[in-house]
C-alpha positions as a printed NumPy array, in Angstrom:
array([[-39.67 ,  29.298, -22.009],
       [-40.361,  31.901, -19.332],
       [-40.141,  35.618, -20.132],
       [-40.733,  38.334, -17.559],
       [-41.275,  41.983, -18.474],
       [-41.285,  44.236, -15.442],
       [-41.714,  47.991, -15.134],
       [-39.607,  48.47 , -12.045],
       [-38.211,  51.195,  -9.896],
       [-36.197,  48.83 ,  -7.757],
       [-35.108,  45.234,  -8.127],
       [-34.785,  42.483,  -5.58 ],
       [-33.432,  38.954,  -5.979],
       [-36.328,  36.69 ,  -6.947],
       [-36.759,  33.009,  -6.189],
       [-37.844,  32.178,  -9.738],
       [-35.521,  33.021, -12.586],
       [-37.108,  33.442, -16.029],
       [-35.142,  32.564, -19.16 ],
       [-35.345,  36.191, -20.282],
       [-35.855,  39.166, -17.992],
       [-36.687,  42.638, -19.34 ],
       [-36.63 ,  45.468, -16.823],
       [-37.806,  48.923, -17.861],
       [-37.691,  52.217, -16.023],
       [-34.449,  51.165, -14.334],
       [-33.81 ,  54.878, -13.623],
       [-30.176,  54.265, -12.636],
       [-26.671,  54.606, -14.   ],
       [-25.323,  51.718, -16.09 ],
       [-22.878,  50.54 , -13.418],
       [-25.744,  49.985, -10.971],
       [-27.845,  48.207, -13.622],
       [-24.904,  45.889, -14.453],
       [-24.607,  45.112, -10.724],
       [-28.278,  44.066, -10.786],
       [-27.582,  41.764, -13.755],
       [-24.812,  40.08 , -11.775],
       [-26.977,  39.782,  -8.639],
       [-29.781,  38.21 , -10.683],
       [-27.295,  35.608, -11.965],
       [-27.551,  36.197, -15.723],
       [-24.572,  35.687, -18.048],
       [-25.721,  38.018, -20.833],
       [-27.344,  41.434, -20.89 ],
       [-28.019,  44.453, -23.022],
       [-28.416,  47.812, -21.279],
       [-30.068,  50.926, -22.654],
       [-29.043,  53.805, -20.428],
       [-31.461,  55.886, -18.423],
       [-31.474,  59.604, -19.183],
       [-30.99 ,  61.301, -15.849],
       [-33.494,  59.649, -13.56 ],
       [-35.943,  58.535, -16.232],
       [-36.118,  55.6  , -18.608],
       [-33.628,  52.782, -18.87 ],
       [-33.98 ,  49.199, -20.084],
       [-32.014,  46.04 , -19.437],
       [-32.533,  42.678, -21.143],
       [-30.965,  39.671, -19.363],
       [-30.595,  36.046, -20.481],
       [-28.471,  32.911, -19.995],
       [-26.67 ,  30.517, -22.337],
       [-29.796,  28.351, -22.807],
       [-31.275,  31.174, -24.878],
       [-29.737,  32.797, -27.94 ],
       [-30.799,  36.347, -28.766],
       [-30.159,  38.086, -32.073],
       [-31.138,  41.76 , -32.12 ],
       [-32.671,  43.095, -35.331],
       [-31.336,  46.593, -35.691],
       [-30.295,  48.82 , -32.84 ],
       [-32.27 ,  48.201, -29.612],
       [-33.934,  51.308, -28.193],
       [-36.073,  52.105, -25.18 ],
       [-39.164,  52.516, -27.362],
       [-38.746,  49.582, -29.769],
       [-36.525,  46.524, -29.718],
       [-36.881,  43.587, -32.106],
       [-35.059,  40.343, -31.474],
       [-35.079,  36.714, -32.532],
       [-35.175,  34.33 , -29.595],
       [-33.861,  30.761, -29.981],
       [-34.042,  28.219, -27.16 ],
       [-33.236,  25.171, -29.361],
       [-36.89 ,  24.014, -29.544],
       [-38.449,  27.361, -30.519],
       [-37.417,  30.343, -32.609],
       [-39.612,  33.432, -32.596],
       [-39.491,  37.195, -32.894],
       [-39.985,  39.203, -29.721],
       [-40.855,  42.876, -30.114],
       [-40.548,  45.028, -27.038],
       [-42.623,  48.242, -27.12 ],
       [-42.571,  51.26 , -24.851],
       [-45.238,  53.53 , -26.308],
       [-44.62 ,  57.239, -26.16 ],
       [-47.178,  58.894, -23.873],
       [-47.584,  61.698, -26.481],
       [-50.167,  60.55 , -29.028],
       [-48.538,  61.938, -32.206],
       [-45.218,  60.179, -31.408],
       [-46.988,  56.97 , -30.44 ],
       [-48.907,  57.061, -33.742],
       [-45.667,  57.31 , -35.78 ],
       [-44.295,  54.397, -33.766],
       [-47.287,  52.215, -34.757],
       [-46.897,  53.292, -38.385],
       [-43.244,  52.139, -38.311],
       [-44.308,  48.755, -36.885],
       [-46.892,  48.381, -39.653],
       [-44.275,  49.276, -42.322],
       [-41.82 ,  46.711, -40.904],
       [-44.535,  44.072, -41.027],
       [-45.487,  45.015, -44.591],
       [-41.898,  44.579, -45.858],
       [-41.714,  41.112, -44.288],
       [-39.511,  41.713, -41.246],
       [-41.642,  39.408, -39.078],
       [-43.12 ,  36.964, -41.594],
       [-40.7  ,  34.073, -41.222],
       [-41.283,  33.362, -37.505],
       [-44.013,  33.558, -34.869],
       [-44.06 ,  36.914, -33.086],
       [-44.656,  38.043, -29.515],
       [-45.182,  41.72 , -28.704],
       [-44.908,  42.891, -25.136],
       [-44.253,  46.06 , -23.218],
       [-45.995,  49.197, -22.069],
       [-48.083,  50.436, -24.992],
       [-49.192,  53.584, -23.097],
       [-52.575,  53.188, -24.704],
       [-56.007,  52.366, -23.35 ],
       [-59.165,  51.022, -24.957],
       [-61.299,  53.843, -23.548],
       [-61.291,  56.409, -20.764],
       [-63.766,  54.618, -18.456],
       [-61.014,  53.053, -16.334],
       [-58.712,  56.076, -16.384],
       [-58.062,  58.006, -13.187],
       [-56.1  ,  61.248, -12.829]])
């Protein structure tokens, strides 16, 4: 299975098509994002609208993959079960809030969900933009 997570500000047709494509920071109206889905050749999608010219998320996939969303997908946290016939796993998409106190509450919610068993039955993959760094040595600006 191939999954591509891309923080984009524009999208072009690619030669390689992953099974699941997650685009964040789409920064466009839904009609334009749905046009991108069609151009990329995917049969299924879920769009989270941008607010003005910021944010936005689209998840695209084909019939070979089944996706079951756990709860309501949001720009900051989306949990889903992925099934491609040979594998079933939980994929958690994270977009960490750049403000520390909000990011901290987000991590606390993830820990609570884990503690109550939301992710225990299947392997789990977490991906996204955590907006967190190990230390400030590599930080510029």
